[in-house]
mmCIF file of C-alpha atoms in Angstrom:
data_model
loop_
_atom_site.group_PDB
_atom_site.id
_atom_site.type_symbol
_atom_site.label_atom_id
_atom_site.label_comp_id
_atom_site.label_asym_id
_atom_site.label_seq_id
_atom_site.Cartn_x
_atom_site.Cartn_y
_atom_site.Cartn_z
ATOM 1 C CA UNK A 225 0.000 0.000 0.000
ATOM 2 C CA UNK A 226 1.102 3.523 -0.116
ATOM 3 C CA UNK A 227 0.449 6.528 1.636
ATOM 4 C CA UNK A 228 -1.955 8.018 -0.839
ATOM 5 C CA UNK A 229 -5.140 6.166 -3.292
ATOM 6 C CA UNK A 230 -3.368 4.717 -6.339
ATOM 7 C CA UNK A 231 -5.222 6.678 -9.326
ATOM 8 C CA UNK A 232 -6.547 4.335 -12.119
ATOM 9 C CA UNK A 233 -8.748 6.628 -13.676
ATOM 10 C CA UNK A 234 -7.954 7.508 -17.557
ATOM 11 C CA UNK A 235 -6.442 10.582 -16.316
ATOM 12 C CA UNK A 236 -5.074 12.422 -13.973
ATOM 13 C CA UNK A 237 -2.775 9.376 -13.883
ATOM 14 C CA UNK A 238 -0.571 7.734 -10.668
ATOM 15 C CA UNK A 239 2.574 9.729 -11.143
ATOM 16 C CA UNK A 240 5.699 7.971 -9.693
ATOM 17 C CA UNK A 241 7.626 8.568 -6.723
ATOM 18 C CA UNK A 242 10.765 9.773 -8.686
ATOM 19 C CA UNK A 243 8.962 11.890 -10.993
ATOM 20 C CA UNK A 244 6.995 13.945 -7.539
ATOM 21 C CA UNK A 245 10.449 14.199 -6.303
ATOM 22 C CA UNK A 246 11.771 16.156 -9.333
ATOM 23 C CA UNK A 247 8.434 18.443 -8.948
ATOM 24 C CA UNK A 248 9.415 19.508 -5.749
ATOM 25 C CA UNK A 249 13.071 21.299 -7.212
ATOM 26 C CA UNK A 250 13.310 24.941 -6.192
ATOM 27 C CA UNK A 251 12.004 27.179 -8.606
ATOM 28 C CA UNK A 252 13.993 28.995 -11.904
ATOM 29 C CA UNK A 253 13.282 31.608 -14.037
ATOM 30 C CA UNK A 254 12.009 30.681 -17.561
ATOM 31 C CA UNK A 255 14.860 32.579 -19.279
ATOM 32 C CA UNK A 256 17.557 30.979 -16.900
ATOM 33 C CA UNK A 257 19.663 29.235 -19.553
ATOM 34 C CA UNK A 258 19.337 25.914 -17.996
ATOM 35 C CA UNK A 259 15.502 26.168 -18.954
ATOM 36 C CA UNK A 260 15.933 27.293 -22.303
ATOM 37 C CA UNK A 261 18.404 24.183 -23.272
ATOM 38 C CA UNK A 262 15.707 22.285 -21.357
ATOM 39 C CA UNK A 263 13.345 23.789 -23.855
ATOM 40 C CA UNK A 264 15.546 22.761 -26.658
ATOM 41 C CA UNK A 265 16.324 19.359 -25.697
ATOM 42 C CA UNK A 266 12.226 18.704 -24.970
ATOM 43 C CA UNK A 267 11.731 19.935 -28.791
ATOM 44 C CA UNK A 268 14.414 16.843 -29.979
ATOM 45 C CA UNK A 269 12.785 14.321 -27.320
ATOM 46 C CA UNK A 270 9.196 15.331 -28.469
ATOM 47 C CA UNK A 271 9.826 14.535 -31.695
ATOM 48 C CA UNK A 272 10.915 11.136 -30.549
ATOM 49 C CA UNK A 273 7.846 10.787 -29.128
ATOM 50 C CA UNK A 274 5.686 11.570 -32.020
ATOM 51 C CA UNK A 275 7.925 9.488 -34.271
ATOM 52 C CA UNK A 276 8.686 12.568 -36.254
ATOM 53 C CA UNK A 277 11.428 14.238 -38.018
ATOM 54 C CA UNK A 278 9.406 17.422 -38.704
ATOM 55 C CA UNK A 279 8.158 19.314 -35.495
ATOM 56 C CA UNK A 280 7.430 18.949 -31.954
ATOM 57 C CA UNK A 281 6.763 21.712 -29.096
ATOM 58 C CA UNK A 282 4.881 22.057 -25.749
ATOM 59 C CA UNK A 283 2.911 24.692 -24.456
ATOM 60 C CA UNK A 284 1.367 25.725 -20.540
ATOM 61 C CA UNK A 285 -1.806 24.522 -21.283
ATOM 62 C CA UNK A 286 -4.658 21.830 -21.880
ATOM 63 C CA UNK A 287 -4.893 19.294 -24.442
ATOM 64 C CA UNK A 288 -8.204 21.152 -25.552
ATOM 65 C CA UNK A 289 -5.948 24.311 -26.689
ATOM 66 C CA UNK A 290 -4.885 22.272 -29.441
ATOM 67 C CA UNK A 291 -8.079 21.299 -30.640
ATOM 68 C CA UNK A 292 -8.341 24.898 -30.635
ATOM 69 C CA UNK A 293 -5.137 26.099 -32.124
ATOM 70 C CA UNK A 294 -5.030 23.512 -34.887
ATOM 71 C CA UNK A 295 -8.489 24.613 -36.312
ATOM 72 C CA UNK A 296 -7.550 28.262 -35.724
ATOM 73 C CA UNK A 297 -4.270 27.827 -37.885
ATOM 74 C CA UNK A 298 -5.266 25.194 -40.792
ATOM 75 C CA UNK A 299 -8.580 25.991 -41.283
ATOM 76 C CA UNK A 300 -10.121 29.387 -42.960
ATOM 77 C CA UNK A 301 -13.657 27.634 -43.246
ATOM 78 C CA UNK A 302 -14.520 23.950 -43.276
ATOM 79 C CA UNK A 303 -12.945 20.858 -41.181
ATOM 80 C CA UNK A 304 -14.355 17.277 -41.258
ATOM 81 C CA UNK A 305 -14.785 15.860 -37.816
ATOM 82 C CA UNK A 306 -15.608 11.684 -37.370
ATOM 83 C CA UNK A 307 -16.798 11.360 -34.008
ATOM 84 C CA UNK A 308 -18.029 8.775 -31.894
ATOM 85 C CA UNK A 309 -17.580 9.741 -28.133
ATOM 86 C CA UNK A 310 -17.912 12.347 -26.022
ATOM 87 C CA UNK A 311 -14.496 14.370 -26.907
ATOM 88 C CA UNK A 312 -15.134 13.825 -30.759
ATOM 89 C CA UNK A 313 -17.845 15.917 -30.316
ATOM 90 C CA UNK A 314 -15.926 18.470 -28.483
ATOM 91 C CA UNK A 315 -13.789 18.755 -31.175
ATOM 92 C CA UNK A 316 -17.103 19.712 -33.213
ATOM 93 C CA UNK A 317 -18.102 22.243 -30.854
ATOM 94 C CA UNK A 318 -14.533 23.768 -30.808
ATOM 95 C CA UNK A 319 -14.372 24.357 -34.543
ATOM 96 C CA UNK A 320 -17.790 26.039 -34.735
ATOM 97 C CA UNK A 321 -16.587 28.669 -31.836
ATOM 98 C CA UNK A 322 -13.702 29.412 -34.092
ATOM 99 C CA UNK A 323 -16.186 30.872 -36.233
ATOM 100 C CA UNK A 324 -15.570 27.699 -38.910
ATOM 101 C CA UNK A 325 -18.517 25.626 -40.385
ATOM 102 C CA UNK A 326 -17.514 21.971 -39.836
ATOM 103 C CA UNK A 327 -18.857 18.984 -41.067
ATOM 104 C CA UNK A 328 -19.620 16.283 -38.484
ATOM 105 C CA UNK A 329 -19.947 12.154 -38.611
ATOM 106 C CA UNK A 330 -21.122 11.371 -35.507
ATOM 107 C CA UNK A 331 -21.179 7.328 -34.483
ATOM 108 C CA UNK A 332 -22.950 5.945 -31.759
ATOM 109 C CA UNK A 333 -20.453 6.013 -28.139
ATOM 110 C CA UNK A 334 -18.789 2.904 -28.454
ATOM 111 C CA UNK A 335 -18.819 2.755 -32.056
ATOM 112 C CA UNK A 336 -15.305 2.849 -34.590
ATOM 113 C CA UNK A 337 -14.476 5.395 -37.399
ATOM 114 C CA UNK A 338 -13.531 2.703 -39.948
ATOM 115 C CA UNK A 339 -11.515 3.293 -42.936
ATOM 116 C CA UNK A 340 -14.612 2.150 -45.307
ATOM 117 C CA UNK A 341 -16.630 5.009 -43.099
ATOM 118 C CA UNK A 342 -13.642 7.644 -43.991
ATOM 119 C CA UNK A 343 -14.032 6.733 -47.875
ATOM 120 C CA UNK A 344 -17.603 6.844 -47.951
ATOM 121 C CA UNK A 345 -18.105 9.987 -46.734
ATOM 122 C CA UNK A 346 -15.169 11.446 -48.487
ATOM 123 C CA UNK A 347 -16.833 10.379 -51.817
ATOM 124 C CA UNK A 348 -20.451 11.689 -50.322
ATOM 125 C CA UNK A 349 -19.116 15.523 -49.834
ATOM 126 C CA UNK A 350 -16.995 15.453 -53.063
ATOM 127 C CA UNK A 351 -20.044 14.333 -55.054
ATOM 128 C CA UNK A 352 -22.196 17.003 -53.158
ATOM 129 C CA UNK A 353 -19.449 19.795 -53.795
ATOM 130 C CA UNK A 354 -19.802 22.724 -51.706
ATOM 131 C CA UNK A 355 -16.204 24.847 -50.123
ATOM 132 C CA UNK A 356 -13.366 22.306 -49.870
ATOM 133 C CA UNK A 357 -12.775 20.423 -46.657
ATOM 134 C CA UNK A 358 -9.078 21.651 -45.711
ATOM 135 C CA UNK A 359 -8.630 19.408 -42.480
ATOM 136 C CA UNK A 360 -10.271 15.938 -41.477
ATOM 137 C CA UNK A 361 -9.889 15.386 -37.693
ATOM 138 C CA UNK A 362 -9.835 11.985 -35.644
ATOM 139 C CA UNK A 363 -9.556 10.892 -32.242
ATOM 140 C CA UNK A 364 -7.001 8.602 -31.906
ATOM 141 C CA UNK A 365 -8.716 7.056 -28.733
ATOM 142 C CA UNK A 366 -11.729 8.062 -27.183
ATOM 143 C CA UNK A 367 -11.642 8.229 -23.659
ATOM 144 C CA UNK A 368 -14.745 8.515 -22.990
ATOM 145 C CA UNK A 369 -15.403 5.158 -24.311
ATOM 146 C CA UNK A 370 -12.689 3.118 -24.522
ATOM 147 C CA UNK A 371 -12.317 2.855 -28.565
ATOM 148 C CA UNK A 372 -8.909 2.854 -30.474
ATOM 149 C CA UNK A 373 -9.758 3.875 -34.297
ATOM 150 C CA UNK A 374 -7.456 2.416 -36.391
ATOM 151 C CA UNK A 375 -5.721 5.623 -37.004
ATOM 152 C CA UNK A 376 -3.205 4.362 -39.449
ATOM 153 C CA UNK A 377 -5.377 2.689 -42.036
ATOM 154 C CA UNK A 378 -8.033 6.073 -41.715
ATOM 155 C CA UNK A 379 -5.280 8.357 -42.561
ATOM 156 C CA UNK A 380 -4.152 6.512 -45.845
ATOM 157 C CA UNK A 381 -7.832 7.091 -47.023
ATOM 158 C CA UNK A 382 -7.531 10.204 -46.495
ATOM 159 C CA UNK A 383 -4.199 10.878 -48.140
ATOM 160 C CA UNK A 384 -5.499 8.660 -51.141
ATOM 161 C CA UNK A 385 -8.886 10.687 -51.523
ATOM 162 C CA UNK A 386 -8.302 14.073 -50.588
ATOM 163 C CA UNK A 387 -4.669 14.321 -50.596
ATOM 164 C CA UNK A 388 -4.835 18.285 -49.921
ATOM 165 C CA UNK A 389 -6.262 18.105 -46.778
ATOM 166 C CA UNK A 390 -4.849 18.608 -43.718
ATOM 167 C CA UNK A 391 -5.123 15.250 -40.837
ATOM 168 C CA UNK A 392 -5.531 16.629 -37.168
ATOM 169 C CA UNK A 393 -5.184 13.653 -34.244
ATOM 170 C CA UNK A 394 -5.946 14.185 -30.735
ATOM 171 C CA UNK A 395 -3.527 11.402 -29.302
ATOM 172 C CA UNK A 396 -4.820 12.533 -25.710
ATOM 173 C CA UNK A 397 -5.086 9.011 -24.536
ATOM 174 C CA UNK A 398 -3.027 7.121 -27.218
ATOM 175 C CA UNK A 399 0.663 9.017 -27.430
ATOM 176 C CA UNK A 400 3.083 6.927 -25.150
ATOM 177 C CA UNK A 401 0.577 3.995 -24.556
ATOM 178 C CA UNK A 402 -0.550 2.710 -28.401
ATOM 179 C CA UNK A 403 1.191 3.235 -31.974
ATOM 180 C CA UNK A 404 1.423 6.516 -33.177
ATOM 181 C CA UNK A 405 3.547 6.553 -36.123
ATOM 182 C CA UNK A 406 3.345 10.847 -37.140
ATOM 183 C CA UNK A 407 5.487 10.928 -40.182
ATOM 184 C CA UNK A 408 4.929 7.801 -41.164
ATOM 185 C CA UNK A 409 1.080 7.778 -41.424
ATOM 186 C CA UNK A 410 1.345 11.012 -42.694
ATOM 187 C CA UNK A 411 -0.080 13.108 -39.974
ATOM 188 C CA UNK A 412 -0.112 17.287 -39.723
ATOM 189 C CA UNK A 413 -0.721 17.780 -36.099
ATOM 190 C CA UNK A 414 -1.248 15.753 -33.059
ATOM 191 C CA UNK A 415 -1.353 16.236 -29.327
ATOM 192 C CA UNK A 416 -1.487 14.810 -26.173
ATOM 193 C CA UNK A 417 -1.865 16.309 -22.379
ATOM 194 C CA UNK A 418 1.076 15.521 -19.860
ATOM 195 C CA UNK A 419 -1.795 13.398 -17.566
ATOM 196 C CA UNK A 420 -2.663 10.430 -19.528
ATOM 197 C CA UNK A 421 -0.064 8.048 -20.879
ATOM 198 C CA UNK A 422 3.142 10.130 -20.299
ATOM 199 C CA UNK A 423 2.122 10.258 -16.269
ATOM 200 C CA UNK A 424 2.143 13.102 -15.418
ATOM 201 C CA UNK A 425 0.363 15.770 -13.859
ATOM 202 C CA UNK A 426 -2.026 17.887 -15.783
ATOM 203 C CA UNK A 427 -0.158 21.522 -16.966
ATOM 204 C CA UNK A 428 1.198 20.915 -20.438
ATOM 205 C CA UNK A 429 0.562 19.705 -24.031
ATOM 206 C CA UNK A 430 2.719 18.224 -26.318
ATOM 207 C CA UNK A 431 2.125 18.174 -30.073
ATOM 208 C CA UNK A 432 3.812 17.569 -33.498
ATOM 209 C CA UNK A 433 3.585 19.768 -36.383
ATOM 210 C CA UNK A 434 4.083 18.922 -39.980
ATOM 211 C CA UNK A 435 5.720 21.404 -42.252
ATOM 212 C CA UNK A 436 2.696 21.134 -44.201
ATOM 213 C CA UNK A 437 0.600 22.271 -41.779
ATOM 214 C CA UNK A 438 2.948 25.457 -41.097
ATOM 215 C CA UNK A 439 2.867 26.444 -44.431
ATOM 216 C CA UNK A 440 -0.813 26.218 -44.497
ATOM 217 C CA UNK A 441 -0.960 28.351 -41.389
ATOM 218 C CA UNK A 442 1.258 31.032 -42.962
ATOM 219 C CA UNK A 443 -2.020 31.365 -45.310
ATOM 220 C CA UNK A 444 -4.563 31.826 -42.117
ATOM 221 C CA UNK A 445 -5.488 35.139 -40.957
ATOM 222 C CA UNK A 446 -6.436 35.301 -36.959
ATOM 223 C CA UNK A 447 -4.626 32.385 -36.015
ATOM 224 C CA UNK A 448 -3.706 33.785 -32.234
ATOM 225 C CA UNK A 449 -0.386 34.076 -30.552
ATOM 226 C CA UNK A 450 0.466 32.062 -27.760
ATOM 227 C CA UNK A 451 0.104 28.507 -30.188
ATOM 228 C CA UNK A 452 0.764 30.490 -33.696
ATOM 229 C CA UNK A 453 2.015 27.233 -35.272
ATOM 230 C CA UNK A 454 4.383 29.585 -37.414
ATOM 231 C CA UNK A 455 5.913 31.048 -34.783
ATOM 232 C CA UNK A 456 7.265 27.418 -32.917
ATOM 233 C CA UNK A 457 9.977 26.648 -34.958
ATOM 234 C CA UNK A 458 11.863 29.700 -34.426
ATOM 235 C CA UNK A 459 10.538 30.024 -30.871
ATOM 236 C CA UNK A 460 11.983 26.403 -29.659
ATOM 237 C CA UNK A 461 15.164 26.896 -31.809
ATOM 238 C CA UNK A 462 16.179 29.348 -29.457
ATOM 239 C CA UNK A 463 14.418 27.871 -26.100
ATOM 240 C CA UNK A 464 12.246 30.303 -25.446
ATOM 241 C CA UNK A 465 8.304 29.106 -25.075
ATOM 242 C CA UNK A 466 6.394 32.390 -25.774
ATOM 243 C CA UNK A 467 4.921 32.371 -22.075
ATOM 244 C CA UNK A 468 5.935 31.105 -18.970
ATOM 245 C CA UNK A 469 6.082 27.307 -18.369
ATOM 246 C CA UNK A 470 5.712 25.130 -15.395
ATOM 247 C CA UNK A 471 9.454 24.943 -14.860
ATOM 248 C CA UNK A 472 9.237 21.810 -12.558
ATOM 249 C CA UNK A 473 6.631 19.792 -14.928
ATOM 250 C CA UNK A 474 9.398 20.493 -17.490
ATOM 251 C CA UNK A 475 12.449 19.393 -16.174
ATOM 252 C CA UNK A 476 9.708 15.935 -14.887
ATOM 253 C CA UNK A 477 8.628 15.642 -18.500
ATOM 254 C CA UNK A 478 11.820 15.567 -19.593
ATOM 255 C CA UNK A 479 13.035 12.336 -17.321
ATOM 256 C CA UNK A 480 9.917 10.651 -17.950
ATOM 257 C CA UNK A 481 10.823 11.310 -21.300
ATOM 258 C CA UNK A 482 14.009 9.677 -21.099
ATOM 259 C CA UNK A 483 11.947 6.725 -18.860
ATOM 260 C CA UNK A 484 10.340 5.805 -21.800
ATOM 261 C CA UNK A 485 13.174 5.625 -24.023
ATOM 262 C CA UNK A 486 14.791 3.249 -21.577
ATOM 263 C CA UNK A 487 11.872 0.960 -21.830
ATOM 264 C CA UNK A 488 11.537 1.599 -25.310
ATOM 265 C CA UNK A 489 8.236 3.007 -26.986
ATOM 266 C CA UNK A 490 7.807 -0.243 -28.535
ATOM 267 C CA UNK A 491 7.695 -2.116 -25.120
ATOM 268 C CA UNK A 492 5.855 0.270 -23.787
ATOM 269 C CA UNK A 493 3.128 -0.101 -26.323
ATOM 270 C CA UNK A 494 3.149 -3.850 -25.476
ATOM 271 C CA UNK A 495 2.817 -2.989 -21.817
ATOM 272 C CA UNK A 496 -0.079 -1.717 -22.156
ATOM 273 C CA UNK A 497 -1.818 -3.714 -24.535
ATOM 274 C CA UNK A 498 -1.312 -6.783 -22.075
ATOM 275 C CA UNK A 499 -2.544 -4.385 -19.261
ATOM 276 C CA UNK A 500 -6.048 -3.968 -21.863
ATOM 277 C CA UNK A 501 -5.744 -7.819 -22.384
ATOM 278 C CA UNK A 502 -5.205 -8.353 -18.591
ATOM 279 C CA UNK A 503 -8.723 -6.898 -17.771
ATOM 280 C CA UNK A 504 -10.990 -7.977 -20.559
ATOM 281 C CA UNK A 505 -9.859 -11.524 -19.110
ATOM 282 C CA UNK A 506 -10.913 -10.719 -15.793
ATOM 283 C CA UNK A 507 -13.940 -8.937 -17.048
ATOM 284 C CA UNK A 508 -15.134 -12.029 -19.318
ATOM 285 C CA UNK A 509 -14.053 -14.011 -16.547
ATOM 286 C CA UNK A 510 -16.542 -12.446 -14.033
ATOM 287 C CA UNK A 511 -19.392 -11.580 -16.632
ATOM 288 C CA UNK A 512 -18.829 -8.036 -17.323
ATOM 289 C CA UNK A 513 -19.122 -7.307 -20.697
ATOM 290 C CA UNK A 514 -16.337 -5.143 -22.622
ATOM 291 C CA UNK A 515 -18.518 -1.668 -23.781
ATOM 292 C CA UNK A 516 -16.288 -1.958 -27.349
ATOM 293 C CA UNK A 517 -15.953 -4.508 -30.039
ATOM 294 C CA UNK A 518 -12.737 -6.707 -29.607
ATOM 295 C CA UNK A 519 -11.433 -5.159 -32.989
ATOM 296 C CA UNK A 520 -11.566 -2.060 -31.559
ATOM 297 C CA UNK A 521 -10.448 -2.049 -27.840
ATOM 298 C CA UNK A 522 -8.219 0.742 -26.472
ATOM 299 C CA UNK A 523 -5.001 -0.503 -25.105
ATOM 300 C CA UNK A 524 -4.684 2.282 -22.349
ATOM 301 C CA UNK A 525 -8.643 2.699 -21.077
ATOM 302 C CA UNK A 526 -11.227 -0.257 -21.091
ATOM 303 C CA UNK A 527 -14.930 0.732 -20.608
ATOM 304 C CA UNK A 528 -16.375 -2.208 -18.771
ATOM 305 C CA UNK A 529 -20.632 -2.949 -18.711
ATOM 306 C CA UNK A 530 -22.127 -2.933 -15.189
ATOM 307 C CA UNK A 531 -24.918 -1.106 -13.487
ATOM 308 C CA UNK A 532 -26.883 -0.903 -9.532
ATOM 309 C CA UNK A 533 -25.422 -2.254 -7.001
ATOM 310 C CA UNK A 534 -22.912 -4.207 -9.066
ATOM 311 C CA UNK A 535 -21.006 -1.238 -10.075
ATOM 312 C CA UNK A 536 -21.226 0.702 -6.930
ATOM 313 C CA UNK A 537 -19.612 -2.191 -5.535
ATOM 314 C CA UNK A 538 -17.186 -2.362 -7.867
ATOM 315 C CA UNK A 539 -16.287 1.579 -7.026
ATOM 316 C CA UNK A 540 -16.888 0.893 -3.245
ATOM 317 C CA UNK A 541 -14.218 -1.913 -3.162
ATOM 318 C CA UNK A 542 -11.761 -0.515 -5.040
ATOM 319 C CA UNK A 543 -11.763 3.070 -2.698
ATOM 320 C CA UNK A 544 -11.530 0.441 0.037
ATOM 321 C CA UNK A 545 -8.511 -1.329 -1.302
ATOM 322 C CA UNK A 546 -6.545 2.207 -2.182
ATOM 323 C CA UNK A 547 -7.551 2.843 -5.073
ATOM 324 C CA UNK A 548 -8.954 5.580 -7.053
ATOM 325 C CA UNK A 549 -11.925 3.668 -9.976
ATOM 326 C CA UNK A 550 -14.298 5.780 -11.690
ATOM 327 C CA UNK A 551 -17.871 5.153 -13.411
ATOM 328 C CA UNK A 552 -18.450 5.603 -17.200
ATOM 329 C CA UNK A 553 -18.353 9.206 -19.036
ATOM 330 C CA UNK A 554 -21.265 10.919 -19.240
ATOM 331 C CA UNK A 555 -24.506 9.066 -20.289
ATOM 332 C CA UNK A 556 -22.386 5.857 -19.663
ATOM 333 C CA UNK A 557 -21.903 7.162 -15.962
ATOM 334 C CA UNK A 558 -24.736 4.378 -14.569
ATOM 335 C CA UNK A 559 -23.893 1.860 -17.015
ATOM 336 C CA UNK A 560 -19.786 1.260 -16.923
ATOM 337 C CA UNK A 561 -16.734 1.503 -14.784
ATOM 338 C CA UNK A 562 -13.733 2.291 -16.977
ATOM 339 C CA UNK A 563 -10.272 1.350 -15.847
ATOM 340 C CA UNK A 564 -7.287 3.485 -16.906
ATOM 341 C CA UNK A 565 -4.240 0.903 -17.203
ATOM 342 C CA UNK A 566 -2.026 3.723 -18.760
ATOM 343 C CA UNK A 567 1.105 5.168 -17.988
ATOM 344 C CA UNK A 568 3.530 3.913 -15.367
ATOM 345 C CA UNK A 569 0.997 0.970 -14.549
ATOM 346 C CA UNK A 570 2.039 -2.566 -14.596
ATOM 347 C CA UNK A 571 0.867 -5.923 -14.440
ATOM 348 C CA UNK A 572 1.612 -6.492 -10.970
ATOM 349 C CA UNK A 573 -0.655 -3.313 -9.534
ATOM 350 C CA UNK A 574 -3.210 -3.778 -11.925
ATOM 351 C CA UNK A 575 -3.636 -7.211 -11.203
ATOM 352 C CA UNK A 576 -3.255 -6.229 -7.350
ATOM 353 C CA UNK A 577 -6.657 -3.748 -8.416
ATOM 354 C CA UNK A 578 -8.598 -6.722 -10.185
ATOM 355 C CA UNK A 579 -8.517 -8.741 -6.980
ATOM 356 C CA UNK A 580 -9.621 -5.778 -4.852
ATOM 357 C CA UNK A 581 -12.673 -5.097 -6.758
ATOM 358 C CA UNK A 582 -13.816 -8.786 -7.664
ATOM 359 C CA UNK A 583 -17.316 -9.597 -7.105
ATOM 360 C CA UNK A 584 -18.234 -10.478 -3.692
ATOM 361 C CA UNK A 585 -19.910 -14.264 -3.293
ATOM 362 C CA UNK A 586 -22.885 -14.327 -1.897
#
């Protein structure tokens, strides 16, 4: 046990004992020099990440600024969104408060954006004509319900049939715990909060840029300042973050960064898909039913059926155990429990959780 409930939410994350201790450094200046090489060296880590030789930056703020900023710089009018989950839809929401006029496919929660879906409607709004769709955006995997779209296979469509748009990923829940491949699937912009699967407390997002979508920004009027996607490359080549970071969460991110190069992205990606395996045993094994189709089945958050007194026993036991569970998102708050095996999770605590909150016989 420790001396605090062990967080297995899909975000905030458990954060680990080393990375607290780095937190707690005495404060520096953002324009000491040691924090602008820090800046530097987080721009070549980033883009490690990402798997990217184009561009990778952070900013002081939530993943949600990104969904923001990447409409704000790519897009004069019209985005495609393919939703099927509760931050899909934000994404939606977002691009119409940018003033933009998106076009939305909305799934049922639970539901996948399939490549044959992406096609489809890609034909549909070409044969219907109208202002050209400049960016399509997915999400990667949705938290909310536990679905991994197959990202890679969507994106090709998308290069194939409308090769001049832009592709926008939020990787909130997916960058550091499942295959993101940025240059090689041909991405423009993806991003990911410090919370989820990099473990760490909430403060800063991390993104990747393509130098396509910085040339297309250099075309956008009103794009903003503080996340002017124009502006990074210069701004990171010389350390120096147009605002003022969290110093601490920095010089964290950056050993967590080098954390996960010592286990190796690749292992890290299996980690967690035999944490998602791990539970949808247990889960099968003890009749509740897996919210998402096997295909489909995130490997950092799975959305588990169970309602009444069965899941407020599930909740109940695991706060007893020490252990932080929560219910479904939204309308799937009565009707799941979702268990966040992302980040610096393994085996042995999550198995240690799946005991605690195993039905009771009667």
């Amino acid at each position: 046990m420790t001396d605090h409930p062990i967080l297995f939410i899909p975000g905030p994350v458990e954060v680990d004992e080393e990375l607290r201790q780095i937190m707690a450094m005495p404060l520096l200046g953002h324009r000491d020099p040691a924090v602008k090489e820090l800046s530097i060296r987080l721009a070549s880590k980033l883009k490690q990440l990402y798997r990217t030789e184009q561009h990778a930056f952070f900013e002081n703020a939530p993943a949600t600024a990104l969904m923001e900023a990447s409409i704000r710089n790519v897009v004069s009018r019209r985005s495609l969104h393919f939703a099927s989950g509760a931050f899909g839809s934000r994404w939606i929401k977002v691009s119409k408060a940018c003033g933009k006029q998106p076009s939305a496919i909305e799934l049922p929660m639970g539901a996948a954006i399939t490549p044959e879906l992406v096609e489809e409607t890609l034909k549909s709004l070409a044969a219907e004509g109208g202002d050209p769709i400049e960016a399509v955006c997915f999400t990667h995997n949705e938290t909310s319900t536990g679905v991994l779209n197959p990202l890679a296979e969507c994106a090709a469509v998308v290069r194939r049939e409308l090769p001049d748009a832009l592709i926008l990923v939020d990787a909130v829940t997916s960058v550091g715990g499942a295959p993101l491949e940025f240059d090689a699937w041909g991405l423009d912009v993806a991003f990911a909060g410090t919370q989820k699967c990099l473990a760490l407390p909430p403060g800063l997002v991390t993104y990747a840029v393509s130098e396509r979508a910085i040339e297309k920004a250099a075309t956008i009027d009103d794009r903003g300042f503080l996340l002017d996607f124009t502006l990074g490359p210069g701004r990171f080549a010389k350390g120096a973050p147009p605002a003022t970071p969290n110093v601490p969460l920095l010089f964290a991110l950056e050993r967590q960064l080098d954390r996960i190069a010592e286990e190796g992205l690749e292992n890290r990606w299996a980690r967690h898909q035999a944490m998602r395996d791990e539970t949808v045993s247990w889960a099968q094994k003890h009749g509740f039913e897996p919210f998402v189709a096997e295909a489909f089945r995130s490997t950092t958050v799975s959305t588990l059926r169970a309602e009444g007194d069965a899941l407020n026993g599930i909740i109940a036991r695991a706060k007893q155990a020490g252990f932080t569970l929560g219910k479904g998102y939204g309308d799937l708050k009565e009707q799941t429990f979702r268990v966040g095996h992302m980040g610096d999770h393994t085996l042995e605590r999550l198995r240690a959780l799946l005991t605690a909150i195993e039905p009771v016989a009667v």
